[in-house]
XYZ file of C-alpha atoms in Angstrom:
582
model
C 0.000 0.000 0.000
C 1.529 3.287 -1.225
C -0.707 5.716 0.984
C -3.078 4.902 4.097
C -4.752 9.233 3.293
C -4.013 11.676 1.042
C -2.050 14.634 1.567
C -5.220 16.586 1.963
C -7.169 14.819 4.992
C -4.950 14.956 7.932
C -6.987 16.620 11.089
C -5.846 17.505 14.125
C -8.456 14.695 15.121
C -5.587 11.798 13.387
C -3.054 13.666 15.817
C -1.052 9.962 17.301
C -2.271 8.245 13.863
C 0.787 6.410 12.139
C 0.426 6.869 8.206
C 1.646 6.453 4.848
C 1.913 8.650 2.454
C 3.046 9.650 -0.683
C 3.233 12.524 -3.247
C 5.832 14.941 -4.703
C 8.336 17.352 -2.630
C 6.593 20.897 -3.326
C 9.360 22.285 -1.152
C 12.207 21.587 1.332
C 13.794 23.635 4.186
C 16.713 22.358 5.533
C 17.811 24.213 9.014
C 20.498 21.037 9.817
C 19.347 19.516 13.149
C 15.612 19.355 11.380
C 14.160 19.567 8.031
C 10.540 20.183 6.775
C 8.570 19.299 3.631
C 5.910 19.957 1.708
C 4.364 16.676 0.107
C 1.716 17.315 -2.375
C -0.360 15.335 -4.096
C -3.997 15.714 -6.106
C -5.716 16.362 -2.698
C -3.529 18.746 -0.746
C -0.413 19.656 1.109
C 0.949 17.807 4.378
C 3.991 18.711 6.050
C 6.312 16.391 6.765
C 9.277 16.425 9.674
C 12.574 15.288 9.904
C 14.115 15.785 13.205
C 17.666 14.200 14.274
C 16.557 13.901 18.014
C 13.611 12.217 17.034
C 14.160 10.459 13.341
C 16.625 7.986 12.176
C 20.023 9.134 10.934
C 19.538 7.459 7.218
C 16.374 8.637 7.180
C 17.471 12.002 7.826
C 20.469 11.834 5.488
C 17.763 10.903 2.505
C 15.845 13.875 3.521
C 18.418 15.885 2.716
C 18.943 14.351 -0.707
C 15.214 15.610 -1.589
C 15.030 18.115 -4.436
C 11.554 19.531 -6.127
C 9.436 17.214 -7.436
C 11.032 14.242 -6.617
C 8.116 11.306 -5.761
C 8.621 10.080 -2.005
C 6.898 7.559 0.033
C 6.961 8.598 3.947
C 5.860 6.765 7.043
C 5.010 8.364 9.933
C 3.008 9.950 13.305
C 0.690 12.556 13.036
C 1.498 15.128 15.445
C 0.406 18.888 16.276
C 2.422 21.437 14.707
C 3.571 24.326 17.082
C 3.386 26.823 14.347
C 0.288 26.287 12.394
C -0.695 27.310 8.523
C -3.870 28.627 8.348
C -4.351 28.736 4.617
C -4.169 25.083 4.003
C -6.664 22.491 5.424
C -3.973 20.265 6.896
C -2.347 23.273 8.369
C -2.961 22.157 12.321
C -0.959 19.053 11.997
C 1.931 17.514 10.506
C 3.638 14.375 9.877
C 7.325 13.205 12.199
C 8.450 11.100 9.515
C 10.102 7.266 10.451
C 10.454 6.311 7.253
C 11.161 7.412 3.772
C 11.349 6.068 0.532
C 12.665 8.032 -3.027
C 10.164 5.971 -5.871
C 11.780 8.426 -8.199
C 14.058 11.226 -9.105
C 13.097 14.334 -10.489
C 15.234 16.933 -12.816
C 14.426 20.521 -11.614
C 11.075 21.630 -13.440
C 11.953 24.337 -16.047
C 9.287 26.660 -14.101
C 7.890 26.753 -10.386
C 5.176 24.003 -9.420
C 3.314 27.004 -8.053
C 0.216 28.822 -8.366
C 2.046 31.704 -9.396
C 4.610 30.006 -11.314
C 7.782 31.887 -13.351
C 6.903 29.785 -16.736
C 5.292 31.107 -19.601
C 2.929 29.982 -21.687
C 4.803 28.353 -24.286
C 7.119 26.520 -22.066
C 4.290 25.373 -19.648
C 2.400 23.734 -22.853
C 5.977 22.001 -23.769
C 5.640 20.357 -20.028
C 1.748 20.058 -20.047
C 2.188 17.228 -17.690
C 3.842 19.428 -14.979
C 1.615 22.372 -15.818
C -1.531 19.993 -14.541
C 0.342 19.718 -11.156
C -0.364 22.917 -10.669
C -3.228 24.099 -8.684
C -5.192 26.548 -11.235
C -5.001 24.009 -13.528
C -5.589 21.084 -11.852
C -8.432 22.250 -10.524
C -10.125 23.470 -13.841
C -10.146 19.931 -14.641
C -11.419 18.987 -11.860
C -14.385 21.175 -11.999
C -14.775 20.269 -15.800
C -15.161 16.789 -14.504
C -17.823 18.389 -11.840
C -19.561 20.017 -14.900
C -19.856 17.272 -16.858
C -21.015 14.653 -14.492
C -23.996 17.147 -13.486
C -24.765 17.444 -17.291
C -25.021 13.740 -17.250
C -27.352 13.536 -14.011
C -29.638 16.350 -14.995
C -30.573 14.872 -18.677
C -30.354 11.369 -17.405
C -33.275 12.361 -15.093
C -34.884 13.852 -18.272
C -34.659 10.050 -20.036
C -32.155 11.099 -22.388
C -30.149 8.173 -23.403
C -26.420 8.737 -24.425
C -25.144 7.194 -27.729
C -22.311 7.278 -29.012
C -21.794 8.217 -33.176
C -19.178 7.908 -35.492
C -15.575 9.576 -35.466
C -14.920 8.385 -38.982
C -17.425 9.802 -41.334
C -18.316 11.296 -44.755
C -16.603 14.996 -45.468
C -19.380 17.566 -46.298
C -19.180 20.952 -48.472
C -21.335 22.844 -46.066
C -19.836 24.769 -42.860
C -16.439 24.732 -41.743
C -12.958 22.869 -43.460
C -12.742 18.765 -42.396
C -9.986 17.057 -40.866
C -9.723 14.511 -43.196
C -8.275 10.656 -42.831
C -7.106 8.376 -45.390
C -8.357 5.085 -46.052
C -5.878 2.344 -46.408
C -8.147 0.337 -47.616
C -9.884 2.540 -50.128
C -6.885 4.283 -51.578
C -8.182 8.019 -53.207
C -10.654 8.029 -50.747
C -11.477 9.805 -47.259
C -12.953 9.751 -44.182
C -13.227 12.943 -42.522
C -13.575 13.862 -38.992
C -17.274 14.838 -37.430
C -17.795 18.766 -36.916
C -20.823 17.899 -34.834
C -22.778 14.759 -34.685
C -25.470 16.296 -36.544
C -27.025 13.740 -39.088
C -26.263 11.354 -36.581
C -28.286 12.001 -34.031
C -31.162 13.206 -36.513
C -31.035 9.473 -37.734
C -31.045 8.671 -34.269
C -34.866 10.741 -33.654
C -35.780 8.837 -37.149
C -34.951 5.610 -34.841
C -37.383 6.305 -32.186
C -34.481 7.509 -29.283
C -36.250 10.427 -28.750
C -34.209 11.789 -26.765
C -30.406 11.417 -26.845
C -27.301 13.213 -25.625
C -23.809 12.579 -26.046
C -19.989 14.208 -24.792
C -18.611 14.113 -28.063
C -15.470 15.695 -29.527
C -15.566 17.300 -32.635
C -13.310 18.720 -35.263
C -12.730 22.048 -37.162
C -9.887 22.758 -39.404
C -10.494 26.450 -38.835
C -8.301 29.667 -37.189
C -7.725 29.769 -33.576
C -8.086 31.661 -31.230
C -8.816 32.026 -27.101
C -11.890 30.281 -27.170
C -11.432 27.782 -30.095
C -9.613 25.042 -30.310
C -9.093 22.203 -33.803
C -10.714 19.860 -31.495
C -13.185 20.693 -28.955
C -16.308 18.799 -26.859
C -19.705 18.885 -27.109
C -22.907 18.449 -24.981
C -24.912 17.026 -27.949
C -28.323 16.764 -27.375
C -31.851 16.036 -29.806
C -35.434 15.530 -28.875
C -38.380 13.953 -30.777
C -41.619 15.792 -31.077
C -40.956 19.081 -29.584
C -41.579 22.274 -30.635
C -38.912 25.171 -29.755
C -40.110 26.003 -26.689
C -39.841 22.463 -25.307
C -36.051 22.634 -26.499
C -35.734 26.116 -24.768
C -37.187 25.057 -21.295
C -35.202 22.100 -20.914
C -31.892 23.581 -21.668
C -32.775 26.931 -20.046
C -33.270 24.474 -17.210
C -30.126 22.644 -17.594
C -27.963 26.133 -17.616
C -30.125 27.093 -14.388
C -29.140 23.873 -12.191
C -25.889 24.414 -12.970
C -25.532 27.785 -11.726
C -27.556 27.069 -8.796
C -25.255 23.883 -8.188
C -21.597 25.858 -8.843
C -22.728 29.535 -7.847
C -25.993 29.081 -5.768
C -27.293 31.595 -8.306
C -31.683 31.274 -8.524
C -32.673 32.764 -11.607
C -35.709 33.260 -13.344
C -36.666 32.764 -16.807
C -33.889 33.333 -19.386
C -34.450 37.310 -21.753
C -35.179 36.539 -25.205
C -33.901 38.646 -27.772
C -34.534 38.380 -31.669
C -31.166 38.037 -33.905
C -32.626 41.748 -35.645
C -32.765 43.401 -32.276
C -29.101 41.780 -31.004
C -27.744 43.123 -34.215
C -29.379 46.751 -34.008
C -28.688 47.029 -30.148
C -25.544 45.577 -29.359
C -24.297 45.245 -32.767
C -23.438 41.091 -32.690
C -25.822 37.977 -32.173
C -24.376 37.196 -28.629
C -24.008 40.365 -26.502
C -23.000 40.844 -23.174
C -26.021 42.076 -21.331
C -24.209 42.211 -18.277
C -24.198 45.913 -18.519
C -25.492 48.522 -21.024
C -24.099 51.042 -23.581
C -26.737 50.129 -25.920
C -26.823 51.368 -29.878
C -28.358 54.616 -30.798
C -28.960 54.733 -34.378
C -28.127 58.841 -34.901
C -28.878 59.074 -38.792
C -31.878 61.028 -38.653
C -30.487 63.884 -36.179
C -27.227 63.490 -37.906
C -27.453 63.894 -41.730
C -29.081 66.920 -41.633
C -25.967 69.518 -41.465
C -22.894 69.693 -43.489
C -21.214 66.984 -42.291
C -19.717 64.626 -45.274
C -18.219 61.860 -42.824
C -22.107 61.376 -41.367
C -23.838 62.082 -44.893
C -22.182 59.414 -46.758
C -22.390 57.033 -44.106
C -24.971 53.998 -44.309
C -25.202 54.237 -40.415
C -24.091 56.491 -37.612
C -24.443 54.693 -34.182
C -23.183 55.594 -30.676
C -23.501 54.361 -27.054
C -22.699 56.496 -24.049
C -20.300 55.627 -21.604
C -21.151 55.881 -18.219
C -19.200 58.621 -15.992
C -16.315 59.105 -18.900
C -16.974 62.903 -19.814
C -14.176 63.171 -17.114
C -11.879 61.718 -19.536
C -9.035 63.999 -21.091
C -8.441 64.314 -24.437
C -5.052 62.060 -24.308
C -7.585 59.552 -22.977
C -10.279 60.284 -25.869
C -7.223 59.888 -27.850
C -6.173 56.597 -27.047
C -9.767 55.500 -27.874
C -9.542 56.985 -31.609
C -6.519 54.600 -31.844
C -7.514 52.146 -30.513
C -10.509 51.940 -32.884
C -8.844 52.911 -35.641
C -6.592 49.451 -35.268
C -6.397 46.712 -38.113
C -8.358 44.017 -35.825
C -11.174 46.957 -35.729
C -10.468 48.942 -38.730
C -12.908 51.988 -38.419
C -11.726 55.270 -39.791
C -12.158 57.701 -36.571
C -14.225 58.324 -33.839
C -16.820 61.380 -32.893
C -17.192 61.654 -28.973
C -19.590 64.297 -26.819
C -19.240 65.452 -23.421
C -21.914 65.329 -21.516
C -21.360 68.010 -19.090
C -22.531 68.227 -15.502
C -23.903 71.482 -16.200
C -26.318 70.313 -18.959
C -24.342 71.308 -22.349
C -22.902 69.428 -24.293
C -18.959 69.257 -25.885
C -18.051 67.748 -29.223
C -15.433 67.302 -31.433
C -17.660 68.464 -33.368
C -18.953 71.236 -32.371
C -18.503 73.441 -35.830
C -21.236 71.156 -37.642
C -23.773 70.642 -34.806
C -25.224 72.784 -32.160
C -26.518 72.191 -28.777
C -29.906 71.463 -29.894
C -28.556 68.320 -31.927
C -26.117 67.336 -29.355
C -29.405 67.287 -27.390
C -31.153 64.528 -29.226
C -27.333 62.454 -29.533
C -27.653 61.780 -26.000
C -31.423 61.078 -25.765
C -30.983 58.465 -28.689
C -28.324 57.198 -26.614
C -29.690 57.421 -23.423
C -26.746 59.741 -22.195
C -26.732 61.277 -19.172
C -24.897 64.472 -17.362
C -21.626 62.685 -16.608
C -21.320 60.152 -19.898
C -19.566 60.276 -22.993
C -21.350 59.955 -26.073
C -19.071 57.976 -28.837
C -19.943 57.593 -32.449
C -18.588 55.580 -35.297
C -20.028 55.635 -38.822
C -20.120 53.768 -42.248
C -20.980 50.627 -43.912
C -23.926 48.904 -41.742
C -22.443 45.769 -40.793
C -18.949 46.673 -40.188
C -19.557 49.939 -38.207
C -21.603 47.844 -35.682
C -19.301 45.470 -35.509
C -16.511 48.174 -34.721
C -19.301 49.755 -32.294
C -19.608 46.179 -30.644
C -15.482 45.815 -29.956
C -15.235 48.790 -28.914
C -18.396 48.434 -26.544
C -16.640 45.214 -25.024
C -13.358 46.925 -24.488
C -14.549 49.727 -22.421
C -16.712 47.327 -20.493
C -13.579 45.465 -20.040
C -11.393 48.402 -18.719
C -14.484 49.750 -16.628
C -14.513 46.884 -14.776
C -18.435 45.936 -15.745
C -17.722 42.652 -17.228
C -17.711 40.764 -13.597
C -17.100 37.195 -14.193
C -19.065 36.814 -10.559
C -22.054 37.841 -12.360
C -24.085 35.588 -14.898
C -26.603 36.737 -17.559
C -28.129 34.400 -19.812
C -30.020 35.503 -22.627
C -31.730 33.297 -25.557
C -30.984 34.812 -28.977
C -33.574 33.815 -31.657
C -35.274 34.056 -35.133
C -31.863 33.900 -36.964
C -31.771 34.628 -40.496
C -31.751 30.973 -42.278
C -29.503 32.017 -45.459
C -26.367 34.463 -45.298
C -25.272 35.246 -48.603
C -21.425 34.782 -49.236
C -19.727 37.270 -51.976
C -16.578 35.262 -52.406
C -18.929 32.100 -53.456
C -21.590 34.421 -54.947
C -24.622 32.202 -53.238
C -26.445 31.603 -50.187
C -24.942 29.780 -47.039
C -27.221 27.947 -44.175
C -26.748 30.533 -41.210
C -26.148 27.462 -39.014
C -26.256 24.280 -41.120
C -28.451 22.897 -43.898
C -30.746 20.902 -41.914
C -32.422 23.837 -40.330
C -36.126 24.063 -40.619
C -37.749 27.505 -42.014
C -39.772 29.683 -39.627
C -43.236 28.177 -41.554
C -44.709 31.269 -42.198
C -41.687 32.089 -43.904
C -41.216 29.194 -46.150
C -43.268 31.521 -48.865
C -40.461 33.646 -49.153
C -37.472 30.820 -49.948
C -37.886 31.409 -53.737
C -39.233 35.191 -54.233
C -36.857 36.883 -51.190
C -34.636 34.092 -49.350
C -32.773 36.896 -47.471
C -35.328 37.193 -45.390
C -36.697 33.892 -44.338
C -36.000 33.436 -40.572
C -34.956 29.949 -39.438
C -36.303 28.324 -36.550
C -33.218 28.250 -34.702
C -31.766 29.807 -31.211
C -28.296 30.518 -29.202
C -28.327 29.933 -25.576
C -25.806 33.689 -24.692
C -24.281 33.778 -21.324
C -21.783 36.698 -20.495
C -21.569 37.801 -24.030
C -20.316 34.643 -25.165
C -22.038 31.720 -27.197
C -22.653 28.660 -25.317
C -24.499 26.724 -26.890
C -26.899 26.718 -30.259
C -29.715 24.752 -32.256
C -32.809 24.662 -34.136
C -35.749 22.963 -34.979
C -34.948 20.272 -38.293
C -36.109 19.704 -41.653
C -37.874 16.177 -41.061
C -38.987 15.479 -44.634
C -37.115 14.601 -47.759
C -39.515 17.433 -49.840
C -38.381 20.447 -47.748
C -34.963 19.268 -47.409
C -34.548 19.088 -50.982
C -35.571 22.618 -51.031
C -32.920 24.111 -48.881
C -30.364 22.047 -50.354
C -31.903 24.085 -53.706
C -31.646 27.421 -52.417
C -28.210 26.143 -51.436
C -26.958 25.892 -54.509
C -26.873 21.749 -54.734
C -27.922 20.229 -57.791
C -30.425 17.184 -57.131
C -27.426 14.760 -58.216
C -24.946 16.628 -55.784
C -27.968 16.393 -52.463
C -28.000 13.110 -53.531
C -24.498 11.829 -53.227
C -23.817 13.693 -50.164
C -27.106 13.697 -48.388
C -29.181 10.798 -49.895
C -28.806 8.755 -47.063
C -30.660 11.453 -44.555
C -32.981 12.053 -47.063
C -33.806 8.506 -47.515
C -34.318 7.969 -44.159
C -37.056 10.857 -43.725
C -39.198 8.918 -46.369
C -39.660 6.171 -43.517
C -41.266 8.248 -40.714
C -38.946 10.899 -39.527
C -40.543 12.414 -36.356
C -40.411 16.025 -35.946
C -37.269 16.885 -34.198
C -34.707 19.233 -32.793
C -32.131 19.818 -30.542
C -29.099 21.987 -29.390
C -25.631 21.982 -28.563
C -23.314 23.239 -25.961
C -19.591 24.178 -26.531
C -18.568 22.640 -23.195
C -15.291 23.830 -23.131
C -16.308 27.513 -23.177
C -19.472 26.855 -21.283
C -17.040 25.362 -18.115
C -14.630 28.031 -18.496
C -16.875 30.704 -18.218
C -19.107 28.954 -15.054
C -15.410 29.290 -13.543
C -15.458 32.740 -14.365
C -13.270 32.684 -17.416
C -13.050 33.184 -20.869
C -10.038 31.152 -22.042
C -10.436 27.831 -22.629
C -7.180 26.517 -22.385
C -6.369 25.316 -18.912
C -9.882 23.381 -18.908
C -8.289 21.438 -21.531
C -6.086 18.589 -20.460
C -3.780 18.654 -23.417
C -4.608 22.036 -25.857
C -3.706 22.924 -28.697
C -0.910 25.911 -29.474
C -2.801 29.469 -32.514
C -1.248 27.351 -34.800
C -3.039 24.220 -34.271
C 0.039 22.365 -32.969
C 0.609 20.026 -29.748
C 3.711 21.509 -28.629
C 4.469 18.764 -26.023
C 4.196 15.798 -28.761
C 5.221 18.131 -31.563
C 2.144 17.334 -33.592
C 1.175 17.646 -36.741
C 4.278 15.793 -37.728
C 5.855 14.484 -40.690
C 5.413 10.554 -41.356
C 7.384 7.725 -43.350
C 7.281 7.532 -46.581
C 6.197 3.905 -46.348
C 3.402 5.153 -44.356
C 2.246 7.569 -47.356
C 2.612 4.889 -49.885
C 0.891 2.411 -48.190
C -2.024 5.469 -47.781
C -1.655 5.816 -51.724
C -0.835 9.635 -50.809
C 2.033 11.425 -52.826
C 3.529 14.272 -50.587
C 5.515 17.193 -52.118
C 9.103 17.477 -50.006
């Protein structure tokens, strides 16, 4: 038996208990005549004791040996310690050691096994295995693994069954770029990597599951970034004859236990918002409602005067900033630039003080008087005290530079408190986006999304603006999960896969199998998704992903620590019937 407790239990109630334990040396501090260390393992932090009145003179002389992170087996006698550690649970006691045993040798760690360690980023991905012993992120696995296993109670207590689907399956044209796999024993032909279980599970509801779920990885040959990763999990969930709302109350419900179970957080029912009204107000499809600074469209108080920047603009929009007409101009300054960055890429900026007095001070105050500053600040719902910013131009891309720039400042005015937790449902997507590069419609979400159905008469005079019956579950201005309501007959599938741009023999060889199997009784169905990566991260009040991850992924896609993607033999790409440019 390597350990009799864990290096987190010891009381002052074992006090006289002889134990075994065993762990890695967080620490040693060698005063001669006595020597203490810190033995950690998953649970904790016990101190150990070496004393030469008290402890054997080999055993002492191996104590000394000890260096960082070398594994140790001790025996010993609880016993009170006269100086006690308040900040650790087993800080009351510690452990006169009798017995010691090295299992192994450690070289020192290129960075500190500490909470606060010296490594970087980089260097702590190289040594992934020695970043986990550290505390922040061994315990965002730990409460990833609490996540999940109440994800599995709660919809295991709803009947939903979890099956498991395919990892090797048929690449698709629609949504992002496939991994893809070679097939040894098809040469010239591919599997490719899931991006969601999608027609899976929809064959599933066409089986009579009716309600499944599954933990499922999933794959995305796309950019990086904080929150993204080329692999990433799912909570993958569909239901059998239910109508949106039944999909929004139980998932509503799901997001609700588990910020009653993690933050003891009762809330009531979940905002909706449409996708028209995200866009117009917050200027993106998953805002942060956390605080305000909402959009005020200006055009109509601000076109008027002779103003080029404003009358050649498609849309002037501004949000006031709570308290800022304090700011100096160096400060005002900083925001221009800051805006006027590539990753933003707006032209300038327009700001008002809103004085304490009741007037108002612009930058531009040669073009507009008092009057119109007036009706800025009631459009934006400015107040004596704010700052009134406003960008202008193309639609889409000035609210998108309005949005940034609204999370930034709520970032630096300390609004964004990851203590606090705002859900919001986002709904009534558009179906079809179109795509200039491709010159044709794209599904919004994927091609198996039903039509809203009193908008199915517009798929062939004005697709643009058919809605799709589809919703994202928002919390903290970040997406956490998504779905809709399916297509569950071949006739309306065909349809979209029309408007899509498919040719009957292209739907056919790609998607002739789902469509096949809604001539046979496909139930209506739907379902959603959550990214669980982000969702856990941000329940632990974060927004990178990373360190919930056990073994991430570097921007560039690569495993740093096994130095993947990698090269491999040539008799390996033969035998794949894959030629490879060197």
């Amino acid at each position: 038996m390597y350990r009799s407790h864990n290096c987190g239990e010891l009381r002052i109630a074992n006090t006289n208990t002889t134990v075994t334990l065993a762990g890695w040396v967080q620490k040693s501090r060698d005063k001669g005549f006595m020597i203490w260390v810190d033995l950690r393992d998953r649970y904790g932090i016990t101190q150990l004791i070496f004393d030469e009145a008290r402890t054997d003179v080999s055993v002492m002389e191996a104590a000394k040996s000890l260096g960082r992170e070398f594994v140790i087996q001790i025996k010993g006698t609880v016993i009170e310690r006269e100086s006690k550690n308040n900040n650790i649970p087993t800080g009351a006691i510690e452990v006169l050691v009798s017995e010691l045993s090295i299992l192994n040798e450690s070289q020192l760690p290129p960075f500190t096994i500490e909470d606060n360690t010296d490594g970087g980023e980089d260097i702590r991905m190289k040594y992934r295995y020695l970043d986990i012993r550290r505390n922040p992120v061994k315990n965002s696995l730990l409460f990833r693994h609490k996540v999940t296993q109440e994800v599995r109670n709660y919809l295991s207590n709803l009947d939903f069954c979890e099956v498991e689907t395919p990892y090797l399956i048929k690449s698709t044209p629609e949504g992002a770029r496939d991994f893809v796999v070679p097939s040894r024993m098809n040469p010239g032909q591919f599997y490719a990597l899931p991006q969601s279980p999608q027609q899976f599970k929809q064959l599933l509801m066409v089986g009579g599951m009716d309600k499944y779920f599954q933990i499922v990885k999933c794959f995305r040959d796309e950019d990086l970034r904080a929150d993204r990763q080329p692999e990433f999990t799912q909570i993958d969930c569909e239901m059998s004859f239910i109508d949106q709302e039944d999909i929004l109350q139980v998932f509503e419900g799901l997001t609700r236990s588990l910020l009653k179970k993690f933050h003891n957080l009762e809330l009531g029912n979940f905002p909706r918002m449409t996708f028209d009204e995200a866009m117009r107000t917050y200027g993106n499809d998953k805002p942060d409602i956390r605080f305000g600074m909402k959009f005020g469209e200006l055009n109509a108080v601000t076109q008027h005067k002779d103003f080029a920047v404003f009358n050649n603009a498609e849309l002037v929009v501004g949000i006031a900033v709570p308290e800022a007409a304090s700011y100096t101009r160096k400060q005002i300054d900083e925001l221009i630039e800051w805006v006027k960055r590539p990753q933003v890429g707006a032209s300038g900026m327009v700001y008002v003080k809103c004085e304490s007095d009741g007037s108002y001070k612009s930058s531009v105050d040669k073009f507009y008087d008092q009057t119109d500053l007036a009706q800025w600040a009631e459009l934006t719902g400015a107040k004596a005290g704010d700052l009134i910013l406003v960008l202008s131009g193309p639609a889409s891309k000035t609210r998108a530079q309005l949005s940034a720039l609204r999370m930034e400042l709520g970032n630096r005015l300390g609004l964004r408190n990851p203590e606090e937790f705002a859900p919001l449902w986002v709904v009534d997507f558009p179906l079809l986006e179109w795509d200039e590069d491709s010159a044709r419609f794209h599904a919004m979400h994927h091609p198996f999304t039903a039509p809203k159905k009193e908008d199915m008469h517009l798929l062939d005079t004005d697709p643009a603006k058919v809605r799709a019956n589809a919703y994202d579950l928002v919390l903290n201005g970040n997406e956490i999960g998504g779905g809709s309501i399916r297509i569950h007959d071949k006739e309306t599938q065909a349809l979209m896969f029309k408007h899509l741009g498919f040719t009957n023999e292209q739907a056919q060889e790609q998607f002739g199998f789902l469509m096949n199997a809604f001539t046979y009784g496909a139930p209506p169905h739907g379902g959603l998704a959550f990214g669980l990566d982000r969702l856990v991260a941000i329940l632990s009040g974060q927004e990178t992903i990373r360190d919930f991850i056990a073994f991430p992924k570097n921007n560039a896609g690569r495993d740093v620590m096994i130095d993947a993607p990698a090269t491999i033999d040539r008799a390996q790409l033969d035998e794949l019937s894959l030629a490879v440019k060197v």
